[in-house]
Structures are given as C-alpha cells and as structure tokens.
Amino acid sequence: MVIKGVESENGWRPAKVSQAQCQWGKVPGAEHVSLQILKGEPYTMMMAFAADYHANIEPLRDEDSACWTPTNTVDTSNHLNGTGMDLNWQGPDKKRFRLGITKEQAYPGQKARELDLLLDWYEGMIFCGGEWSIKDWMHFQMGYGTWNNPLTADFIRRKIRPDGFSTYRRGGSQTPSPARKLVVPATGGTTWADVSQYQATVIDGAKYP
C-alpha cells in the first residue's frame, strides 16, 4: 500500500521533490534528448534505459520525452519525484498517444518483441505503464520495490557502465542477481517479464500517469 504524501506510486520517497533534487542530463547516444530525473540511482538507471530504448526500440525525440514535473493531476504520480518518464509519447504515427492501445499498436512489428527483451533484461528495475489497466505504453518508471533496496545498486554495479550506457548488447558482465534467480522460478515463470504479470494484477484498475 502506498503511503500517501510519503511515497510515490512506485514506492520511491519522498513522493514529491523539487527541481533542485533532480538532475538534467543528455541521454547517452541521443544527446539531442534531455531528461530531468531524480538524482542518484534513478538518474543512472533511467538514463541508461532511455539510451537502450533509443538504440534498440526507436530513436528518441526530445519534444515528446520528459520525466520530472512540478505538478500532476495524480498526487502519487512518479513524475512528481522524477522516477517516472514518458518516452516518445506521440506514438509511432505521431497522431495519437501511446495510451489505451495494445502493445502491438504502440510498438508495431518487431518493436514490441524488442521492448519485452529490454524490460526483461532490466530485471524489474524499470517498469512499463503498458502493464497497467490503462495501457500507458509511453510511460517508464523505477520498478516496484527498488527504493532503498541493495539490489538496485547491485544491478547498476553489474550492468551499467561508468559512461552511462548499460551493457545491453554491448558486452560486459550479465550475472543474474540473487533475487532474479529465486523469484523467477518461484512464480513459475521463465523470464522476468513473466513475473511482471503479477505486478500488473496487483495494480490493475489503478490509473497512474
């Protein structure tokens, strides 16, 4: 259960931060795109994911990609503390938002499969709003249970390089974390994407931007 006023929808604290608590940065490999993300682990993790999105899903656009916002209609929104970001929200045809549509409509062709592979590789550290009942496929955020969790720092140590890029399809260590090796078999799933189905069930019906 989210403690209103204390933590955001994904469990990160505090629930709302100032602009000074966030950090502006250019996405590695997509320096034309700037994002303002909560300093520390969220900045490192989400910037690396944005870079992987740009390299493997589709080129990022600066005009419809953003993270921290000072206000939001949902008081537990992850945008308020810089742990949620929207990437290329106009969709593949730039005629409608990636909201309330199927994954295949939001990411046609091979893009849907590539997104599954990328999210699986992030071991639940990044969650996609497309798994919510409202199907918010443009939204990506720090995963549930990542706040104040040593596994978050462990993931960064294992899979994110000092230059800001992850090792996804770039080589480097890809040692499974202890949690991944235990949780995936315990739920009967074969991949981290299978496990994420349980997260979606728990929060089904909620509306989070």
mmCIF file with all atom_site columns, C-alpha atoms in Angstrom:
data_model
loop_
_atom_site.group_PDB
_atom_site.id
_atom_site.type_symbol
_atom_site.label_atom_id
_atom_site.label_alt_id
_atom_site.label_comp_id
_atom_site.label_asym_id
_atom_site.label_entity_id
_atom_site.label_seq_id
_atom_site.pdbx_PDB_ins_code
_atom_site.Cartn_x
_atom_site.Cartn_y
_atom_site.Cartn_z
_atom_site.occupancy
_atom_site.B_iso_or_equiv
_atom_site.pdbx_formal_charge
_atom_site.auth_seq_id
_atom_site.auth_comp_id
_atom_site.auth_asym_id
_atom_site.auth_atom_id
_atom_site.pdbx_PDB_model_num
ATOM 1   C CA . MET A 1 1   ? 0.000  0.000   0.000   1.00 0.00 ? 1   MET A CA 1
ATOM 2   C CA . VAL A 1 2   ? 1.283  3.433   -0.942  1.00 0.00 ? 2   VAL A CA 1
ATOM 3   C CA . ILE A 1 3   ? 1.599  5.830   1.996   1.00 0.00 ? 3   ILE A CA 1
ATOM 4   C CA . LYS A 1 4   ? 0.056  8.997   0.596   1.00 0.00 ? 4   LYS A CA 1
ATOM 5   C CA . GLY A 1 5   ? 2.181  12.075  0.985   1.00 0.00 ? 5   GLY A CA 1
ATOM 6   C CA . VAL A 1 6   ? 5.235  9.974   1.855   1.00 0.00 ? 6   VAL A CA 1
ATOM 7   C CA . GLU A 1 7   ? 5.938  7.873   -1.221  1.00 0.00 ? 7   GLU A CA 1
ATOM 8   C CA . SER A 1 8   ? 5.001  7.845   -4.867  1.00 0.00 ? 8   SER A CA 1
ATOM 9   C CA . GLU A 1 9   ? 3.025  5.099   -6.617  1.00 0.00 ? 9   GLU A CA 1
ATOM 10  C CA . ASN A 1 10  ? 6.140  3.003   -7.198  1.00 0.00 ? 10  ASN A CA 1
ATOM 11  C CA . GLY A 1 11  ? 7.264  3.298   -3.566  1.00 0.00 ? 11  GLY A CA 1
ATOM 12  C CA . TRP A 1 12  ? 10.014 5.867   -4.014  1.00 0.00 ? 12  TRP A CA 1
ATOM 13  C CA . ARG A 1 13  ? 10.464 8.532   -1.350  1.00 0.00 ? 13  ARG A CA 1
ATOM 14  C CA . PRO A 1 14  ? 9.854  11.350  -0.997  1.00 0.00 ? 14  PRO A CA 1
ATOM 15  C CA . ALA A 1 15  ? 6.649  11.457  -3.004  1.00 0.00 ? 15  ALA A CA 1
ATOM 16  C CA . LYS A 1 16  ? 7.429  14.895  -4.389  1.00 0.00 ? 16  LYS A CA 1
ATOM 17  C CA . VAL A 1 17  ? 10.770 16.583  -4.959  1.00 0.00 ? 17  VAL A CA 1
ATOM 18  C CA . SER A 1 18  ? 11.961 19.990  -6.056  1.00 0.00 ? 18  SER A CA 1
ATOM 19  C CA . GLN A 1 19  ? 13.693 20.778  -9.307  1.00 0.00 ? 19  GLN A CA 1
ATOM 20  C CA . ALA A 1 20  ? 16.949 21.102  -7.374  1.00 0.00 ? 20  ALA A CA 1
ATOM 21  C CA . GLN A 1 21  ? 16.715 17.465  -6.281  1.00 0.00 ? 21  GLN A CA 1
ATOM 22  C CA . CYS A 1 22  ? 16.665 16.361  -9.913  1.00 0.00 ? 22  CYS A CA 1
ATOM 23  C CA . GLN A 1 23  ? 19.436 16.357  -12.478 1.00 0.00 ? 23  GLN A CA 1
ATOM 24  C CA . TRP A 1 24  ? 19.285 17.435  -16.098 1.00 0.00 ? 24  TRP A CA 1
ATOM 25  C CA . GLY A 1 25  ? 21.239 15.255  -18.480 1.00 0.00 ? 25  GLY A CA 1
ATOM 26  C CA . LYS A 1 26  ? 21.571 14.266  -22.107 1.00 0.00 ? 26  LYS A CA 1
ATOM 27  C CA . VAL A 1 27  ? 20.663 10.691  -22.948 1.00 0.00 ? 27  VAL A CA 1
ATOM 28  C CA . PRO A 1 28  ? 23.821 8.702   -23.829 1.00 0.00 ? 28  PRO A CA 1
ATOM 29  C CA . GLY A 1 29  ? 23.882 8.130   -27.566 1.00 0.00 ? 29  GLY A CA 1
ATOM 30  C CA . ALA A 1 30  ? 20.945 10.503  -28.022 1.00 0.00 ? 30  ALA A CA 1
ATOM 31  C CA . GLU A 1 31  ? 22.473 13.773  -26.877 1.00 0.00 ? 31  GLU A CA 1
ATOM 32  C CA . HIS A 1 32  ? 19.721 15.781  -28.573 1.00 0.00 ? 32  HIS A CA 1
ATOM 33  C CA . VAL A 1 33  ? 17.339 14.499  -25.865 1.00 0.00 ? 33  VAL A CA 1
ATOM 34  C CA . SER A 1 34  ? 17.492 15.922  -22.327 1.00 0.00 ? 34  SER A CA 1
ATOM 35  C CA . LEU A 1 35  ? 15.713 14.488  -19.292 1.00 0.00 ? 35  LEU A CA 1
ATOM 36  C CA . GLN A 1 36  ? 15.367 15.758  -15.724 1.00 0.00 ? 36  GLN A CA 1
ATOM 37  C CA . ILE A 1 37  ? 15.492 12.789  -13.337 1.00 0.00 ? 37  ILE A CA 1
ATOM 38  C CA . LEU A 1 38  ? 15.820 12.323  -9.572  1.00 0.00 ? 38  LEU A CA 1
ATOM 39  C CA . LYS A 1 39  ? 19.495 12.350  -8.608  1.00 0.00 ? 39  LYS A CA 1
ATOM 40  C CA . GLY A 1 40  ? 21.224 9.123   -7.649  1.00 0.00 ? 40  GLY A CA 1
ATOM 41  C CA . GLU A 1 41  ? 20.142 5.634   -8.654  1.00 0.00 ? 41  GLU A CA 1
ATOM 42  C CA . PRO A 1 42  ? 17.051 6.761   -10.620 1.00 0.00 ? 42  PRO A CA 1
ATOM 43  C CA . TYR A 1 43  ? 19.165 9.070   -12.785 1.00 0.00 ? 43  TYR A CA 1
ATOM 44  C CA . THR A 1 44  ? 21.711 6.351   -13.529 1.00 0.00 ? 44  THR A CA 1
ATOM 45  C CA . MET A 1 45  ? 19.132 3.636   -14.168 1.00 0.00 ? 45  MET A CA 1
ATOM 46  C CA . MET A 1 46  ? 16.613 5.633   -16.186 1.00 0.00 ? 46  MET A CA 1
ATOM 47  C CA . MET A 1 47  ? 19.205 7.376   -18.348 1.00 0.00 ? 47  MET A CA 1
ATOM 48  C CA . ALA A 1 48  ? 20.717 4.019   -19.243 1.00 0.00 ? 48  ALA A CA 1
ATOM 49  C CA . PHE A 1 49  ? 17.276 2.645   -20.088 1.00 0.00 ? 49  PHE A CA 1
ATOM 50  C CA . ALA A 1 50  ? 16.460 5.680   -22.242 1.00 0.00 ? 50  ALA A CA 1
ATOM 51  C CA . ALA A 1 51  ? 19.730 5.105   -24.102 1.00 0.00 ? 51  ALA A CA 1
ATOM 52  C CA . ASP A 1 52  ? 18.812 1.461   -24.674 1.00 0.00 ? 52  ASP A CA 1
ATOM 53  C CA . TYR A 1 53  ? 15.335 2.459   -25.830 1.00 0.00 ? 53  TYR A CA 1
ATOM 54  C CA . HIS A 1 54  ? 16.900 4.836   -28.342 1.00 0.00 ? 54  HIS A CA 1
ATOM 55  C CA . ALA A 1 55  ? 19.347 2.205   -29.609 1.00 0.00 ? 55  ALA A CA 1
ATOM 56  C CA . ASN A 1 56  ? 17.032 -0.804  -29.718 1.00 0.00 ? 56  ASN A CA 1
ATOM 57  C CA . ILE A 1 57  ? 13.370 0.285   -29.886 1.00 0.00 ? 57  ILE A CA 1
ATOM 58  C CA . GLU A 1 58  ? 13.286 3.548   -31.840 1.00 0.00 ? 58  GLU A CA 1
ATOM 59  C CA . PRO A 1 59  ? 15.125 6.903   -31.939 1.00 0.00 ? 59  PRO A CA 1
ATOM 60  C CA . LEU A 1 60  ? 14.122 9.202   -29.097 1.00 0.00 ? 60  LEU A CA 1
ATOM 61  C CA . ARG A 1 61  ? 12.561 12.605  -29.714 1.00 0.00 ? 61  ARG A CA 1
ATOM 62  C CA . ASP A 1 62  ? 13.197 15.476  -27.325 1.00 0.00 ? 62  ASP A CA 1
ATOM 63  C CA . GLU A 1 63  ? 9.881  17.217  -27.958 1.00 0.00 ? 63  GLU A CA 1
ATOM 64  C CA . ASP A 1 64  ? 7.790  14.365  -26.551 1.00 0.00 ? 64  ASP A CA 1
ATOM 65  C CA . SER A 1 65  ? 10.071 12.822  -23.943 1.00 0.00 ? 65  SER A CA 1
ATOM 66  C CA . ALA A 1 66  ? 10.152 14.071  -20.340 1.00 0.00 ? 66  ALA A CA 1
ATOM 67  C CA . CYS A 1 67  ? 10.461 12.993  -16.712 1.00 0.00 ? 67  CYS A CA 1
ATOM 68  C CA . TRP A 1 68  ? 10.073 15.283  -13.668 1.00 0.00 ? 68  TRP A CA 1
ATOM 69  C CA . THR A 1 69  ? 7.103  17.639  -13.485 1.00 0.00 ? 69  THR A CA 1
ATOM 70  C CA . PRO A 1 70  ? 6.253  20.066  -10.633 1.00 0.00 ? 70  PRO A CA 1
ATOM 71  C CA . THR A 1 71  ? 2.523  19.277  -10.790 1.00 0.00 ? 71  THR A CA 1
ATOM 72  C CA . ASN A 1 72  ? 0.317  16.352  -11.769 1.00 0.00 ? 72  ASN A CA 1
ATOM 73  C CA . THR A 1 73  ? -3.373 15.502  -11.542 1.00 0.00 ? 73  THR A CA 1
ATOM 74  C CA . VAL A 1 74  ? -2.458 12.288  -9.663  1.00 0.00 ? 74  VAL A CA 1
ATOM 75  C CA . ASP A 1 75  ? -0.876 13.057  -6.276  1.00 0.00 ? 75  ASP A CA 1
ATOM 76  C CA . THR A 1 76  ? 1.113  9.819   -6.212  1.00 0.00 ? 76  THR A CA 1
ATOM 77  C CA . SER A 1 77  ? 2.441  10.235  -9.767  1.00 0.00 ? 77  SER A CA 1
ATOM 78  C CA . ASN A 1 78  ? 6.022  9.125   -10.231 1.00 0.00 ? 78  ASN A CA 1
ATOM 79  C CA . HIS A 1 79  ? 6.643  12.226  -12.346 1.00 0.00 ? 79  HIS A CA 1
ATOM 80  C CA . LEU A 1 80  ? 6.421  14.331  -9.199  1.00 0.00 ? 80  LEU A CA 1
ATOM 81  C CA . ASN A 1 81  ? 9.589  12.814  -7.761  1.00 0.00 ? 81  ASN A CA 1
ATOM 82  C CA . GLY A 1 82  ? 11.429 12.255  -11.022 1.00 0.00 ? 82  GLY A CA 1
ATOM 83  C CA . THR A 1 83  ? 11.196 8.464   -11.034 1.00 0.00 ? 83  THR A CA 1
ATOM 84  C CA . GLY A 1 84  ? 8.789  8.187   -13.962 1.00 0.00 ? 84  GLY A CA 1
ATOM 85  C CA . MET A 1 85  ? 9.375  9.288   -17.559 1.00 0.00 ? 85  MET A CA 1
ATOM 86  C CA . ASP A 1 86  ? 7.456  9.346   -20.819 1.00 0.00 ? 86  ASP A CA 1
ATOM 87  C CA . LEU A 1 87  ? 9.364  8.476   -23.990 1.00 0.00 ? 87  LEU A CA 1
ATOM 88  C CA . ASN A 1 88  ? 8.108  9.356   -27.486 1.00 0.00 ? 88  ASN A CA 1
ATOM 89  C CA . TRP A 1 89  ? 4.546  9.784   -26.235 1.00 0.00 ? 89  TRP A CA 1
ATOM 90  C CA . GLN A 1 90  ? 3.126  10.719  -29.638 1.00 0.00 ? 90  GLN A CA 1
ATOM 91  C CA . GLY A 1 91  ? 3.340  7.126   -30.824 1.00 0.00 ? 91  GLY A CA 1
ATOM 92  C CA . PRO A 1 92  ? 4.659  5.532   -33.999 1.00 0.00 ? 92  PRO A CA 1
ATOM 93  C CA . ASP A 1 93  ? 2.472  7.599   -36.335 1.00 0.00 ? 93  ASP A CA 1
ATOM 94  C CA . LYS A 1 94  ? 2.671  10.813  -34.239 1.00 0.00 ? 94  LYS A CA 1
ATOM 95  C CA . LYS A 1 95  ? -1.139 11.021  -34.461 1.00 0.00 ? 95  LYS A CA 1
ATOM 96  C CA . ARG A 1 96  ? -2.117 9.608   -31.059 1.00 0.00 ? 96  ARG A CA 1
ATOM 97  C CA . PHE A 1 97  ? -0.605 8.981   -27.647 1.00 0.00 ? 97  PHE A CA 1
ATOM 98  C CA . ARG A 1 98  ? 0.680  5.551   -26.695 1.00 0.00 ? 98  ARG A CA 1
ATOM 99  C CA . LEU A 1 99  ? -2.180 5.292   -24.210 1.00 0.00 ? 99  LEU A CA 1
ATOM 100 C CA . GLY A 1 100 ? -5.152 2.929   -24.098 1.00 0.00 ? 100 GLY A CA 1
ATOM 101 C CA . ILE A 1 101 ? -3.998 0.859   -27.053 1.00 0.00 ? 101 ILE A CA 1
ATOM 102 C CA . THR A 1 102 ? -2.443 -2.580  -27.419 1.00 0.00 ? 102 THR A CA 1
ATOM 103 C CA . LYS A 1 103 ? 1.280  -3.167  -27.196 1.00 0.00 ? 103 LYS A CA 1
ATOM 104 C CA . GLU A 1 104 ? 1.336  -4.064  -30.886 1.00 0.00 ? 104 GLU A CA 1
ATOM 105 C CA . GLN A 1 105 ? -0.372 -0.781  -31.782 1.00 0.00 ? 105 GLN A CA 1
ATOM 106 C CA . ALA A 1 106 ? 2.030  1.172   -29.605 1.00 0.00 ? 106 ALA A CA 1
ATOM 107 C CA . TYR A 1 107 ? 5.086  -0.743  -30.818 1.00 0.00 ? 107 TYR A CA 1
ATOM 108 C CA . PRO A 1 108 ? 4.287  -2.310  -34.197 1.00 0.00 ? 108 PRO A CA 1
ATOM 109 C CA . GLY A 1 109 ? 6.268  -5.093  -35.765 1.00 0.00 ? 109 GLY A CA 1
ATOM 110 C CA . GLN A 1 110 ? 9.470  -6.186  -34.037 1.00 0.00 ? 110 GLN A CA 1
ATOM 111 C CA . LYS A 1 111 ? 9.381  -3.214  -31.646 1.00 0.00 ? 111 LYS A CA 1
ATOM 112 C CA . ALA A 1 112 ? 7.023  -4.988  -29.218 1.00 0.00 ? 112 ALA A CA 1
ATOM 113 C CA . ARG A 1 113 ? 9.325  -8.000  -29.006 1.00 0.00 ? 113 ARG A CA 1
ATOM 114 C CA . GLU A 1 114 ? 12.369 -5.777  -28.589 1.00 0.00 ? 114 GLU A CA 1
ATOM 115 C CA . LEU A 1 115 ? 10.664 -3.917  -25.752 1.00 0.00 ? 115 LEU A CA 1
ATOM 116 C CA . ASP A 1 116 ? 9.889  -7.199  -23.970 1.00 0.00 ? 116 ASP A CA 1
ATOM 117 C CA . LEU A 1 117 ? 13.505 -8.284  -24.283 1.00 0.00 ? 117 LEU A CA 1
ATOM 118 C CA . LEU A 1 118 ? 14.802 -4.969  -22.963 1.00 0.00 ? 118 LEU A CA 1
ATOM 119 C CA . LEU A 1 119 ? 12.447 -4.858  -19.974 1.00 0.00 ? 119 LEU A CA 1
ATOM 120 C CA . ASP A 1 120 ? 13.260 -8.464  -19.127 1.00 0.00 ? 120 ASP A CA 1
ATOM 121 C CA . TRP A 1 121 ? 16.971 -7.652  -19.164 1.00 0.00 ? 121 TRP A CA 1
ATOM 122 C CA . TYR A 1 122 ? 16.364 -4.856  -16.637 1.00 0.00 ? 122 TYR A CA 1
ATOM 123 C CA . GLU A 1 123 ? 15.139 -7.449  -14.119 1.00 0.00 ? 123 GLU A CA 1
ATOM 124 C CA . GLY A 1 124 ? 12.152 -5.411  -12.953 1.00 0.00 ? 124 GLY A CA 1
ATOM 125 C CA . MET A 1 125 ? 14.280 -2.354  -12.205 1.00 0.00 ? 125 MET A CA 1
ATOM 126 C CA . ILE A 1 126 ? 12.291 -0.497  -14.888 1.00 0.00 ? 126 ILE A CA 1
ATOM 127 C CA . PHE A 1 127 ? 8.515  -0.918  -15.158 1.00 0.00 ? 127 PHE A CA 1
ATOM 128 C CA . CYS A 1 128 ? 6.402  -0.005  -18.180 1.00 0.00 ? 128 CYS A CA 1
ATOM 129 C CA . GLY A 1 129 ? 2.970  1.573   -17.665 1.00 0.00 ? 129 GLY A CA 1
ATOM 130 C CA . GLY A 1 130 ? 1.635  -0.539  -20.503 1.00 0.00 ? 130 GLY A CA 1
ATOM 131 C CA . GLU A 1 131 ? 1.142  -3.265  -17.873 1.00 0.00 ? 131 GLU A CA 1
ATOM 132 C CA . TRP A 1 132 ? -1.401 -1.071  -16.053 1.00 0.00 ? 132 TRP A CA 1
ATOM 133 C CA . SER A 1 133 ? -5.058 -1.427  -16.978 1.00 0.00 ? 133 SER A CA 1
ATOM 134 C CA . ILE A 1 134 ? -4.929 1.977   -18.706 1.00 0.00 ? 134 ILE A CA 1
ATOM 135 C CA . LYS A 1 135 ? -2.179 0.694   -21.079 1.00 0.00 ? 135 LYS A CA 1
ATOM 136 C CA . ASP A 1 136 ? 0.243  3.607   -20.742 1.00 0.00 ? 136 ASP A CA 1
ATOM 137 C CA . TRP A 1 137 ? 2.894  2.352   -23.165 1.00 0.00 ? 137 TRP A CA 1
ATOM 138 C CA . MET A 1 138 ? 4.772  5.655   -23.276 1.00 0.00 ? 138 MET A CA 1
ATOM 139 C CA . HIS A 1 139 ? 5.487  5.557   -19.525 1.00 0.00 ? 139 HIS A CA 1
ATOM 140 C CA . PHE A 1 140 ? 8.553  4.012   -17.901 1.00 0.00 ? 140 PHE A CA 1
ATOM 141 C CA . GLN A 1 141 ? 9.495  4.268   -14.239 1.00 0.00 ? 141 GLN A CA 1
ATOM 142 C CA . MET A 1 142 ? 11.665 2.864   -11.482 1.00 0.00 ? 142 MET A CA 1
ATOM 143 C CA . GLY A 1 143 ? 10.288 -0.570  -10.702 1.00 0.00 ? 143 GLY A CA 1
ATOM 144 C CA . TYR A 1 144 ? 8.329  -1.577  -7.632  1.00 0.00 ? 144 TYR A CA 1
ATOM 145 C CA . GLY A 1 145 ? 10.492 -2.436  -4.642  1.00 0.00 ? 145 GLY A CA 1
ATOM 146 C CA . THR A 1 146 ? 13.571 -0.663  -5.998  1.00 0.00 ? 146 THR A CA 1
ATOM 147 C CA . TRP A 1 147 ? 13.619 2.135   -3.412  1.00 0.00 ? 147 TRP A CA 1
ATOM 148 C CA . ASN A 1 148 ? 16.148 1.635   -0.603  1.00 0.00 ? 148 ASN A CA 1
ATOM 149 C CA . ASN A 1 149 ? 16.911 -1.812  -1.993  1.00 0.00 ? 149 ASN A CA 1
ATOM 150 C CA . PRO A 1 150 ? 20.527 -3.035  -2.255  1.00 0.00 ? 150 PRO A CA 1
ATOM 151 C CA . LEU A 1 151 ? 19.578 -4.968  -5.399  1.00 0.00 ? 151 LEU A CA 1
ATOM 152 C CA . THR A 1 152 ? 19.141 -1.654  -7.212  1.00 0.00 ? 152 THR A CA 1
ATOM 153 C CA . ALA A 1 153 ? 22.752 -0.691  -6.531  1.00 0.00 ? 153 ALA A CA 1
ATOM 154 C CA . ASP A 1 154 ? 23.790 -4.252  -7.391  1.00 0.00 ? 154 ASP A CA 1
ATOM 155 C CA . PHE A 1 155 ? 22.117 -4.006  -10.791 1.00 0.00 ? 155 PHE A CA 1
ATOM 156 C CA . ILE A 1 156 ? 23.893 -0.723  -11.507 1.00 0.00 ? 156 ILE A CA 1
ATOM 157 C CA . ARG A 1 157 ? 27.213 -2.276  -10.494 1.00 0.00 ? 157 ARG A CA 1
ATOM 158 C CA . ARG A 1 158 ? 26.698 -5.295  -12.731 1.00 0.00 ? 158 ARG A CA 1
ATOM 159 C CA . LYS A 1 159 ? 25.042 -3.806  -15.774 1.00 0.00 ? 159 LYS A CA 1
ATOM 160 C CA . ILE A 1 160 ? 25.603 -0.054  -16.100 1.00 0.00 ? 160 ILE A CA 1
ATOM 161 C CA . ARG A 1 161 ? 28.947 1.277   -17.222 1.00 0.00 ? 161 ARG A CA 1
ATOM 162 C CA . PRO A 1 162 ? 30.705 4.403   -15.924 1.00 0.00 ? 162 PRO A CA 1
ATOM 163 C CA . ASP A 1 163 ? 29.961 6.179   -19.216 1.00 0.00 ? 163 ASP A CA 1
ATOM 164 C CA . GLY A 1 164 ? 26.193 5.935   -18.581 1.00 0.00 ? 164 GLY A CA 1
ATOM 165 C CA . PHE A 1 165 ? 25.470 3.166   -21.088 1.00 0.00 ? 165 PHE A CA 1
ATOM 166 C CA . SER A 1 166 ? 24.259 -0.227  -19.938 1.00 0.00 ? 166 SER A CA 1
ATOM 167 C CA . THR A 1 167 ? 25.919 -3.423  -21.116 1.00 0.00 ? 167 THR A CA 1
ATOM 168 C CA . TYR A 1 168 ? 22.776 -4.444  -23.013 1.00 0.00 ? 168 TYR A CA 1
ATOM 169 C CA . ARG A 1 169 ? 24.013 -5.777  -26.364 1.00 0.00 ? 169 ARG A CA 1
ATOM 170 C CA . ARG A 1 170 ? 27.303 -4.014  -25.677 1.00 0.00 ? 170 ARG A CA 1
ATOM 171 C CA . GLY A 1 171 ? 29.090 -6.805  -23.845 1.00 0.00 ? 171 GLY A CA 1
ATOM 172 C CA . GLY A 1 172 ? 30.138 -6.907  -20.214 1.00 0.00 ? 172 GLY A CA 1
ATOM 173 C CA . SER A 1 173 ? 29.000 -8.877  -17.183 1.00 0.00 ? 173 SER A CA 1
ATOM 174 C CA . GLN A 1 174 ? 25.398 -10.076 -17.122 1.00 0.00 ? 174 GLN A CA 1
ATOM 175 C CA . THR A 1 175 ? 25.417 -12.127 -13.924 1.00 0.00 ? 175 THR A CA 1
ATOM 176 C CA . PRO A 1 176 ? 21.851 -12.770 -12.711 1.00 0.00 ? 176 PRO A CA 1
ATOM 177 C CA . SER A 1 177 ? 21.074 -11.146 -9.373  1.00 0.00 ? 177 SER A CA 1
ATOM 178 C CA . PRO A 1 178 ? 20.211 -13.375 -6.372  1.00 0.00 ? 178 PRO A CA 1
ATOM 179 C CA . ALA A 1 179 ? 16.628 -12.068 -6.409  1.00 0.00 ? 179 ALA A CA 1
ATOM 180 C CA . ARG A 1 180 ? 16.181 -12.883 -10.086 1.00 0.00 ? 180 ARG A CA 1
ATOM 181 C CA . LYS A 1 181 ? 17.400 -16.451 -9.631  1.00 0.00 ? 181 LYS A CA 1
ATOM 182 C CA . LEU A 1 182 ? 14.966 -17.018 -6.761  1.00 0.00 ? 182 LEU A CA 1
ATOM 183 C CA . VAL A 1 183 ? 11.865 -15.074 -7.770  1.00 0.00 ? 183 VAL A CA 1
ATOM 184 C CA . VAL A 1 184 ? 11.510 -16.225 -11.365 1.00 0.00 ? 184 VAL A CA 1
ATOM 185 C CA . PRO A 1 185 ? 11.407 -19.982 -10.593 1.00 0.00 ? 185 PRO A CA 1
ATOM 186 C CA . ALA A 1 186 ? 9.250  -19.405 -7.500  1.00 0.00 ? 186 ALA A CA 1
ATOM 187 C CA . THR A 1 187 ? 6.489  -17.812 -9.562  1.00 0.00 ? 187 THR A CA 1
ATOM 188 C CA . GLY A 1 188 ? 6.629  -20.486 -12.231 1.00 0.00 ? 188 GLY A CA 1
ATOM 189 C CA . GLY A 1 189 ? 7.826  -18.005 -14.843 1.00 0.00 ? 189 GLY A CA 1
ATOM 190 C CA . THR A 1 190 ? 10.731 -18.423 -17.210 1.00 0.00 ? 190 THR A CA 1
ATOM 191 C CA . THR A 1 191 ? 11.646 -14.761 -17.614 1.00 0.00 ? 191 THR A CA 1
ATOM 192 C CA . TRP A 1 192 ? 11.391 -11.565 -15.568 1.00 0.00 ? 192 TRP A CA 1
ATOM 193 C CA . ALA A 1 193 ? 8.644  -10.448 -17.955 1.00 0.00 ? 193 ALA A CA 1
ATOM 194 C CA . ASP A 1 194 ? 6.575  -13.423 -16.772 1.00 0.00 ? 194 ASP A CA 1
ATOM 195 C CA . VAL A 1 195 ? 6.999  -12.308 -13.164 1.00 0.00 ? 195 VAL A CA 1
ATOM 196 C CA . SER A 1 196 ? 5.874  -8.769  -14.028 1.00 0.00 ? 196 SER A CA 1
ATOM 197 C CA . GLN A 1 197 ? 2.413  -10.170 -14.755 1.00 0.00 ? 197 GLN A CA 1
ATOM 198 C CA . TYR A 1 198 ? 1.863  -10.476 -11.019 1.00 0.00 ? 198 TYR A CA 1
ATOM 199 C CA . GLN A 1 199 ? 2.706  -6.797  -10.541 1.00 0.00 ? 199 GLN A CA 1
ATOM 200 C CA . ALA A 1 200 ? 0.177  -5.896  -13.194 1.00 0.00 ? 200 ALA A CA 1
ATOM 201 C CA . THR A 1 201 ? -2.516 -7.944  -11.458 1.00 0.00 ? 201 THR A CA 1
ATOM 202 C CA . VAL A 1 202 ? -1.924 -6.244  -8.122  1.00 0.00 ? 202 VAL A CA 1
ATOM 203 C CA . ILE A 1 203 ? -2.248 -2.745  -9.552  1.00 0.00 ? 203 ILE A CA 1
ATOM 204 C CA . ASP A 1 204 ? -4.890 -3.495  -12.184 1.00 0.00 ? 204 ASP A CA 1
ATOM 205 C CA . GLY A 1 205 ? -7.587 -0.869  -12.203 1.00 0.00 ? 205 GLY A CA 1
ATOM 206 C CA . ALA A 1 206 ? -5.340 1.887   -10.896 1.00 0.00 ? 206 ALA A CA 1
ATOM 207 C CA . LYS A 1 207 ? -4.733 4.913   -13.057 1.00 0.00 ? 207 LYS A CA 1
ATOM 208 C CA . TYR A 1 208 ? -1.238 6.301   -12.867 1.00 0.00 ? 208 TYR A CA 1
ATOM 209 C CA . PRO A 1 209 ? 0.356  8.627   -15.442 1.00 0.00 ? 209 PRO A CA 1
#
